[in-house]
CSV table of C-alpha atoms in Angstrom, one decimal:
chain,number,residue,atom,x,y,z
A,1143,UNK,CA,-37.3,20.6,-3.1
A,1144,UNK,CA,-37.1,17.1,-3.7
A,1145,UNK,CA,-35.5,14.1,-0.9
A,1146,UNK,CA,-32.7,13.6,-3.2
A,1147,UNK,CA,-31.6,17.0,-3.4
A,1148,UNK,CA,-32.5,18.1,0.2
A,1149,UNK,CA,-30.4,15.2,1.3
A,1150,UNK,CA,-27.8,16.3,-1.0
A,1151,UNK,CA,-27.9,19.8,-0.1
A,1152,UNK,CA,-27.6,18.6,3.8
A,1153,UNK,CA,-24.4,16.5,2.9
A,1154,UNK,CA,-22.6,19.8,1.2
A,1155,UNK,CA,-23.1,21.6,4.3
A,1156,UNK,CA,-21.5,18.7,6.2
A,1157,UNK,CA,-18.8,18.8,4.3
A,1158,UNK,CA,-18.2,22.3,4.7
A,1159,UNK,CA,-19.3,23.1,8.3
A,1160,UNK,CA,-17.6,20.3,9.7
A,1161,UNK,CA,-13.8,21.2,9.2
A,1162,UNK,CA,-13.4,18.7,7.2
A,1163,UNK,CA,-10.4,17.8,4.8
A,1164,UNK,CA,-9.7,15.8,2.2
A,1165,UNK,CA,-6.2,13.9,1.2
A,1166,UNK,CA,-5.6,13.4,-2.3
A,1167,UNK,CA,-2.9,11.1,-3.0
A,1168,UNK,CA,-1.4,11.1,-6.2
A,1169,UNK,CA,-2.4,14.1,-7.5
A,1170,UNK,CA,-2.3,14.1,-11.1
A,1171,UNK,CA,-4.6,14.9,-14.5
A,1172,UNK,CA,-7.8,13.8,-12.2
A,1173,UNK,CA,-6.4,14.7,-8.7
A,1174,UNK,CA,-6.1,18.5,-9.8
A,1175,UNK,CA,-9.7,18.8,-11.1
A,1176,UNK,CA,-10.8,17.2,-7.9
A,1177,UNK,CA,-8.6,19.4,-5.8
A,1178,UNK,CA,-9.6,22.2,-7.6
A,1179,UNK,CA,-13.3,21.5,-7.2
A,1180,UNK,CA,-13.0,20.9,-3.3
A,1181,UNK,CA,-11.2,24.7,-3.1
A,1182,UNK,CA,-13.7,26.0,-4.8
A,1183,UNK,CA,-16.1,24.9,-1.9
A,1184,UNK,CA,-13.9,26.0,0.8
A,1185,UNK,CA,-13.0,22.5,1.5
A,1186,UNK,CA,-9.5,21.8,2.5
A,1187,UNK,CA,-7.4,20.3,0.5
A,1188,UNK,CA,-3.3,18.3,1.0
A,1189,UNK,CA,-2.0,17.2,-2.3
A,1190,UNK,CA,0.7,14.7,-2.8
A,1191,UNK,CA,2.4,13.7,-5.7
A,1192,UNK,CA,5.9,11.5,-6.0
A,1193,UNK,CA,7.8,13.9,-7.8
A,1194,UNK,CA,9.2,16.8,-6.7
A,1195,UNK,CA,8.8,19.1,-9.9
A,1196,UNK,CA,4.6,18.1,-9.8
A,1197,UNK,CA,4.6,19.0,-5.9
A,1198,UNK,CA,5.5,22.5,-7.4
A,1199,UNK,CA,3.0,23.1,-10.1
A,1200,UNK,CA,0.4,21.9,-7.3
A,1201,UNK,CA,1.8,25.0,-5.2
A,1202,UNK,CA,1.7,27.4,-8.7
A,1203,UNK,CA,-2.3,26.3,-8.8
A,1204,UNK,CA,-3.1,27.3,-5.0
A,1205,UNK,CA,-3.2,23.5,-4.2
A,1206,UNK,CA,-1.6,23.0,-0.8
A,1207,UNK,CA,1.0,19.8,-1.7
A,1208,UNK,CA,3.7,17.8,0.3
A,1209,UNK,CA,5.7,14.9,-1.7
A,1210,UNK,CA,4.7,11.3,-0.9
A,1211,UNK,CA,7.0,8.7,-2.1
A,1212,UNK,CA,5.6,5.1,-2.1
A,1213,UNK,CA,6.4,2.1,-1.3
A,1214,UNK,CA,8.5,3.9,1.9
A,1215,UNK,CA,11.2,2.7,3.0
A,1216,UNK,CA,11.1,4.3,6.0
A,1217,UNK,CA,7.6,3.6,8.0
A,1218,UNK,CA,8.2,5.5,11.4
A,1219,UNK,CA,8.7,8.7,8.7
A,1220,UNK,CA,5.2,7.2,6.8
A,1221,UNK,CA,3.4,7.6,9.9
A,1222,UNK,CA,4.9,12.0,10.3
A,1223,UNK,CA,3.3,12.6,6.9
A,1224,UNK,CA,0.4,15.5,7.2
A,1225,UNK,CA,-2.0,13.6,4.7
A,1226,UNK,CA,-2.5,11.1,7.8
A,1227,UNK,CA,-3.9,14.0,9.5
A,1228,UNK,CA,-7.0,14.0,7.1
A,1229,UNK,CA,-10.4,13.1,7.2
A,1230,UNK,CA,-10.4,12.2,3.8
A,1231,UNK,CA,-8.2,10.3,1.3
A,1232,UNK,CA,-9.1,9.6,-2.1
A,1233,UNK,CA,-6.1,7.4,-2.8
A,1234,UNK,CA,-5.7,8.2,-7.3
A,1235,UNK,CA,-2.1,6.7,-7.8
A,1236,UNK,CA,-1.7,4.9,-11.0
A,1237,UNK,CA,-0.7,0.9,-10.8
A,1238,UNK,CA,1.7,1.6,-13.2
A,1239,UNK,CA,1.4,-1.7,-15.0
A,1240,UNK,CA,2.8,-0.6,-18.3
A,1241,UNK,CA,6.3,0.0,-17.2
A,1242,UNK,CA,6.3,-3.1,-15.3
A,1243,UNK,CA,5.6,-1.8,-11.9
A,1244,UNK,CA,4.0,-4.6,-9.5
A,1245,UNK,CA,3.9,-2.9,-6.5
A,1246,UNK,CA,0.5,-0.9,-6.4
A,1247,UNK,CA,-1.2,-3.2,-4.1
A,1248,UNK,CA,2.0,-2.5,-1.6
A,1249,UNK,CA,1.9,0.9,-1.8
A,1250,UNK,CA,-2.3,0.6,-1.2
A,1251,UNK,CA,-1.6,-1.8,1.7
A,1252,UNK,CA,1.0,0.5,3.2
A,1253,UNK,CA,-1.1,3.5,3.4
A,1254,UNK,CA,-4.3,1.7,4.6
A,1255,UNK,CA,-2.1,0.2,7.4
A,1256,UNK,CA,-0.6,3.8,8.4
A,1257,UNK,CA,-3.9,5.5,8.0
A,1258,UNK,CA,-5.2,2.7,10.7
A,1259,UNK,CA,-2.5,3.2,12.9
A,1260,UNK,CA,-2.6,6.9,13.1
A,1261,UNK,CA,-6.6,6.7,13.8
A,1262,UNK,CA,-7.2,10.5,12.2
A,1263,UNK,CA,-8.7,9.3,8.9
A,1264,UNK,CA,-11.9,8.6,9.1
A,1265,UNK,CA,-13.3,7.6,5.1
A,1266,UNK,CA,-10.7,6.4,2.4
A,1267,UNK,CA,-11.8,6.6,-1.1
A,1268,UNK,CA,-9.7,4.2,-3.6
A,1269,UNK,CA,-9.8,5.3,-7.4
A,1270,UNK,CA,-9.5,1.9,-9.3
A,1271,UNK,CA,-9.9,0.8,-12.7
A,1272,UNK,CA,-12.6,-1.3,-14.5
A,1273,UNK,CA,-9.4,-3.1,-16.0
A,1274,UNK,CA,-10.2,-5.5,-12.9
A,1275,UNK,CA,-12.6,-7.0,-15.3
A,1276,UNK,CA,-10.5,-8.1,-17.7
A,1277,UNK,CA,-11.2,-12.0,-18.6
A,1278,UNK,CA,-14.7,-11.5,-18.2
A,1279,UNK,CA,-17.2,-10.6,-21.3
A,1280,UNK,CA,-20.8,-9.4,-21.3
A,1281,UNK,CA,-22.0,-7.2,-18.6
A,1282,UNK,CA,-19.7,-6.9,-15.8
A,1283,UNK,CA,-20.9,-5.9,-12.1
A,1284,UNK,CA,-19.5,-4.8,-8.5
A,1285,UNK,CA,-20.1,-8.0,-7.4
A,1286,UNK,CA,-18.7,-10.3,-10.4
A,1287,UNK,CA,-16.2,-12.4,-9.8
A,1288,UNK,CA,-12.9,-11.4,-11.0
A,1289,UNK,CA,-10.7,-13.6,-13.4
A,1290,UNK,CA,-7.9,-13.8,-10.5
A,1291,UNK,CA,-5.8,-15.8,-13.5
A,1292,UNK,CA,-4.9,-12.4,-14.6
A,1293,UNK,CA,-1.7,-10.8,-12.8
A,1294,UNK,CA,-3.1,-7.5,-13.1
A,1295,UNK,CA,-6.3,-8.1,-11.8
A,1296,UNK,CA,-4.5,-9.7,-8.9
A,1297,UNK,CA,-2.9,-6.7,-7.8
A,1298,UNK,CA,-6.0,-4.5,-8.1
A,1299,UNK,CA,-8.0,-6.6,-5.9
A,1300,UNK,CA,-5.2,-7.2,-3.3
A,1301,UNK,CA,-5.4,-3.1,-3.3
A,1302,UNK,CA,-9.0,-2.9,-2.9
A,1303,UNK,CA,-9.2,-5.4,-0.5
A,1304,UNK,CA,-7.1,-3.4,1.7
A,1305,UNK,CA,-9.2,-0.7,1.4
A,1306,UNK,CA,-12.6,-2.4,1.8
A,1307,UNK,CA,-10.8,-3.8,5.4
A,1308,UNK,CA,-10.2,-0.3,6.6
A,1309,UNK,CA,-12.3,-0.3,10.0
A,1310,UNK,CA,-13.6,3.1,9.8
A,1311,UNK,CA,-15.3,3.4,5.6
A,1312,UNK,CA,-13.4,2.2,2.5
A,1313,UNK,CA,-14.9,3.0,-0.8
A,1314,UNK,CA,-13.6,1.5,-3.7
A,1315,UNK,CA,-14.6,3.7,-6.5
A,1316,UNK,CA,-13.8,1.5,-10.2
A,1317,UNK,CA,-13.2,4.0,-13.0
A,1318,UNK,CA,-13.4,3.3,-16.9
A,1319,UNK,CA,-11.5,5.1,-19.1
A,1320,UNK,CA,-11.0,8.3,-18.4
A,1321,UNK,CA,-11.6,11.3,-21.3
A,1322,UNK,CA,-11.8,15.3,-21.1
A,1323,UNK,CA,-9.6,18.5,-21.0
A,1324,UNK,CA,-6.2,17.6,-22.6
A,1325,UNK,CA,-7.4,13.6,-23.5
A,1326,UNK,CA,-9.1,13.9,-26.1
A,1327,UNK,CA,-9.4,10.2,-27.8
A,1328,UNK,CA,-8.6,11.6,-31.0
A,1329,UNK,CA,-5.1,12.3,-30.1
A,1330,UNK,CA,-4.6,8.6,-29.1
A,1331,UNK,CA,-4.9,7.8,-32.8
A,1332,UNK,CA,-2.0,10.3,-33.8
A,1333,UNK,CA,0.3,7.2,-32.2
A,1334,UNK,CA,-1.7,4.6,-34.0
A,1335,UNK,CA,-2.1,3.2,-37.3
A,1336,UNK,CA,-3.8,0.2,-36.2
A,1337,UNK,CA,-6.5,-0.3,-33.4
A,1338,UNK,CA,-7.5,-3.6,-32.1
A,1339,UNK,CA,-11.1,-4.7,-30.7
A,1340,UNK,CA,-13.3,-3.3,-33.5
A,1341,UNK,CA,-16.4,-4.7,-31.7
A,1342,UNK,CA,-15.6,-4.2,-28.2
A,1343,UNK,CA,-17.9,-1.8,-26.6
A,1344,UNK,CA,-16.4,1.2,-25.1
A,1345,UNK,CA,-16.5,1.7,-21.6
A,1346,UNK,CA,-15.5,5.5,-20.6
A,1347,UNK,CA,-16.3,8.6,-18.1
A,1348,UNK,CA,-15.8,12.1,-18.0
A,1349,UNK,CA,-13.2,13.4,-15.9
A,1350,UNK,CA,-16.1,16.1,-14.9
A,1351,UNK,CA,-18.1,12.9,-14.0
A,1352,UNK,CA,-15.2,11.0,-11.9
A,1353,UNK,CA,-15.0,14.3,-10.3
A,1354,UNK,CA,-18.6,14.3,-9.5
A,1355,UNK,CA,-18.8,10.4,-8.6
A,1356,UNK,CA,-15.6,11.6,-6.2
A,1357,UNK,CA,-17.8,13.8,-4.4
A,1358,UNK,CA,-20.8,12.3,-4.4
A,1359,UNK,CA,-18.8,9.1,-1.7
A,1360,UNK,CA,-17.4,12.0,-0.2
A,1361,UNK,CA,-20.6,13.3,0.6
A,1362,UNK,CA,-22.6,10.1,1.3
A,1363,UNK,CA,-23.3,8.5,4.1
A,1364,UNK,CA,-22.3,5.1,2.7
A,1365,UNK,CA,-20.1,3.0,4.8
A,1366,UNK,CA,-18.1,1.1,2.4
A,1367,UNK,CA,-18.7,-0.8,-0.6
A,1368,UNK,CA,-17.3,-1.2,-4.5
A,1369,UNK,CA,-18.7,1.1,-7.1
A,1370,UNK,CA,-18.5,1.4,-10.9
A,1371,UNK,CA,-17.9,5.2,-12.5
A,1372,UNK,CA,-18.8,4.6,-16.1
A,1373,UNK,CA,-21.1,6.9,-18.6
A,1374,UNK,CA,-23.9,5.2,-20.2
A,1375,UNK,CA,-21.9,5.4,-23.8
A,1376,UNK,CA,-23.0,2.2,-25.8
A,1377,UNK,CA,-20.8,2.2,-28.7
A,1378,UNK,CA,-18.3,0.1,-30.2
A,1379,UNK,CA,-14.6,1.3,-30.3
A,1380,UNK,CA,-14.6,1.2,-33.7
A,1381,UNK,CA,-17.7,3.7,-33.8
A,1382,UNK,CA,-16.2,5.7,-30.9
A,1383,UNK,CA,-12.5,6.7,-32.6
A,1384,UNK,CA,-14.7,6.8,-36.1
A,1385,UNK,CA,-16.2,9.5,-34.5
A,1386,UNK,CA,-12.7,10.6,-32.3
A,1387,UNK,CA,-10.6,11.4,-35.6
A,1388,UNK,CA,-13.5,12.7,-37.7
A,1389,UNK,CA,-13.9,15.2,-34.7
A,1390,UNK,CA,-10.4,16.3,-35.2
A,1391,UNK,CA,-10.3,15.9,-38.7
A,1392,UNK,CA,-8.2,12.9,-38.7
A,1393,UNK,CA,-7.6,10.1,-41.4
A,1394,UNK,CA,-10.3,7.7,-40.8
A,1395,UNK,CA,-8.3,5.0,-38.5
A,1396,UNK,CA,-8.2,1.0,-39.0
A,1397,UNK,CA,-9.2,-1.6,-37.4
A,1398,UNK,CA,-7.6,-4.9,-36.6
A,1399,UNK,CA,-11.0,-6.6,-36.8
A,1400,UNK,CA,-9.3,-10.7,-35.7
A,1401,UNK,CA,-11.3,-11.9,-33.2
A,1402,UNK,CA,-11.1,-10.8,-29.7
A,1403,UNK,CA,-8.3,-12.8,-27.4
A,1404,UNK,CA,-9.4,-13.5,-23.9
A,1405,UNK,CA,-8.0,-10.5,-21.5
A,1406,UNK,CA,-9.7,-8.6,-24.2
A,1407,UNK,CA,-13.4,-10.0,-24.0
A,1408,UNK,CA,-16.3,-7.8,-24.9
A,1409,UNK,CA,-17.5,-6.2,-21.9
A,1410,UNK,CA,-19.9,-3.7,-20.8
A,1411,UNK,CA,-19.5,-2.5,-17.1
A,1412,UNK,CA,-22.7,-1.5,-15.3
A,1413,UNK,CA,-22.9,1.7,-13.5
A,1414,UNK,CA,-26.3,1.0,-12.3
A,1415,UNK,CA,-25.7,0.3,-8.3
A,1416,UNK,CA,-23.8,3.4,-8.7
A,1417,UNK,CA,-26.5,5.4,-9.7
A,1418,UNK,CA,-29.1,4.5,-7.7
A,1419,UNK,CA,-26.7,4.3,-4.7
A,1420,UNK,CA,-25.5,7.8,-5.5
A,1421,UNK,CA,-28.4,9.7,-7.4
A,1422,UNK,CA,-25.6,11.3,-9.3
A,1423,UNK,CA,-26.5,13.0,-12.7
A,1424,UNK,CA,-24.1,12.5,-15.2
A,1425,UNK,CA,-23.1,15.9,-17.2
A,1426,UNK,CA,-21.4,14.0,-20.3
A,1427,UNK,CA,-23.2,10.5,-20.0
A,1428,UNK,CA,-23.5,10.3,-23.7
A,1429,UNK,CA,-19.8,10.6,-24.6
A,1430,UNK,CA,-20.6,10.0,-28.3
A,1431,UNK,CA,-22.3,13.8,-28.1
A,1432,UNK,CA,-19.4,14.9,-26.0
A,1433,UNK,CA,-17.2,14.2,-28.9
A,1434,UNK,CA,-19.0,16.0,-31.2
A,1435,UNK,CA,-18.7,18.7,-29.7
A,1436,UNK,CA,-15.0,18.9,-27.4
């Protein structure tokens, strides 16, 4: 048995001999598979979601969920809420940014801030986006400094700020674009006559991966700390839904091929510190293949 793997093994039976539990707010496309995962390892798991009607197909799926409406308006009722009462949160609400929601980094702030005051939580996990990176081209790292010129980027890292200030571990975990079961790129197309960026090199992960990645901080002994989660796929876009439609026997899409305006600069993120910090394997890391064959 090797140190990696022994190590590994040891953290697994941490996290199931230690009654521990994990929070998963915003429990969505990526939540479930996570939630789902955990169960399987008899780890416990509270759900939230902000609507009533997900909350419920949570329940239908054996996944123990309460609703979670954030910003709250009412902090004193924040503080009653039983995801407080977890280890573990893996914070995976959405920013929201295209329907002109600016009020992510308040929602983050708010539930780092409760989390603190309660003093049950002990690790909090934030799922962000590589779209931090935006302004910046070439080869884009944890520790790069972010084009704070950009609204958007603002807000992410005002949320993962937060996080990284939580006294006990914060873990900012920065995801690519997400693919897998029921987002297939392919069906972005079907909206699409016209895609932009033909040169810009797709950065993406496997929801199986983020999943993985997920468990892997969960598991780790790392106090804190920014991380990329991003396959190794080295592709352009244009290649990558080339390959998309003819997978789903789609009309070969076109490409708006003008050159490239600043917030989208080529850029590849690394997911090397990551990787060695993690020793995680990657089942799709080659997303090209995956395509193939989904």
């Amino acid at each position: 048995m090797t140190k990696t793997t022994s190590k590994t093994l040891m953290a697994n039976t941490a996290l199931n001999n230690n009654n521990q539990s994990v929070g998963i707010i915003g429990c969505g496309w990526l939540g479930t598979a996570l939630a789902t995962q955990l169960l399987a390892k008899n780890i416990s798991v509270l759900a939230t979601s902000s609507k009533v009607e997900n909350v419920e197909t949570l329940k239908q799926q054996s996944i123990t969920a309460q609703q979670l409406i954030l910003p709250a308006s009412n902090e004193s009722e924040l503080a009653q809420h039983g995801v407080f009462t977890q280890k573990n949160l893996v914070i995976a609400i959405t920013p929201q940014f295209k329907q002109g929601r600016k009020d992510y980094a308040d929602k983050i702030i708010q539930l780092i801030n409760t989390a603190q005051q309660q003093g049950l939580v002990e690790r909090i996990i934030l799922l962000s986006s590589s779209a931090i990176y935006d302004g910046l081209a070439g080869q884009v790292y944890e520790d790069s400094v972010i084009n704070t010129t950009s609204e958007k980027a603002q807000i992410l890292n005002a949320a993962e700020q937060a996080v990284l200030n939580f006294t006990q571990q914060g873990l900012v975990l920065r995801l690519a674009g997400l693919v897998g079961p029921e987002r297939h790129p392919g069906k972005f197309l079907l909206a699409n006559k016209t895609l932009s960026n033909a040169t810009a090199p797709v950065n993406l992960i496997h929801q199986q991966d983020a999943v993985g990645l997920i468990e892997a901080l969960l598991q780790s002994e790392l106090c804190g700390g920014i991380f990329n989660g991003v396959s190794s796929t080295q592709v352009t876009k244009k290649q990558y839904y080339q390959a998309a439609a003819k997978a789903l026997q789609l009309p070969t899409p076109t490409f708006d091929e003008t050159e490239l305006a600043l917030e989208n600069a080529p850029k590849v993120v690394s997911g090397k510190k990551t990787q060695a910090a993690l020793a995680y394997s990657f089942a799709y890391d080659d997303l090209l293949t995956w395509l193939e064959r989904a």
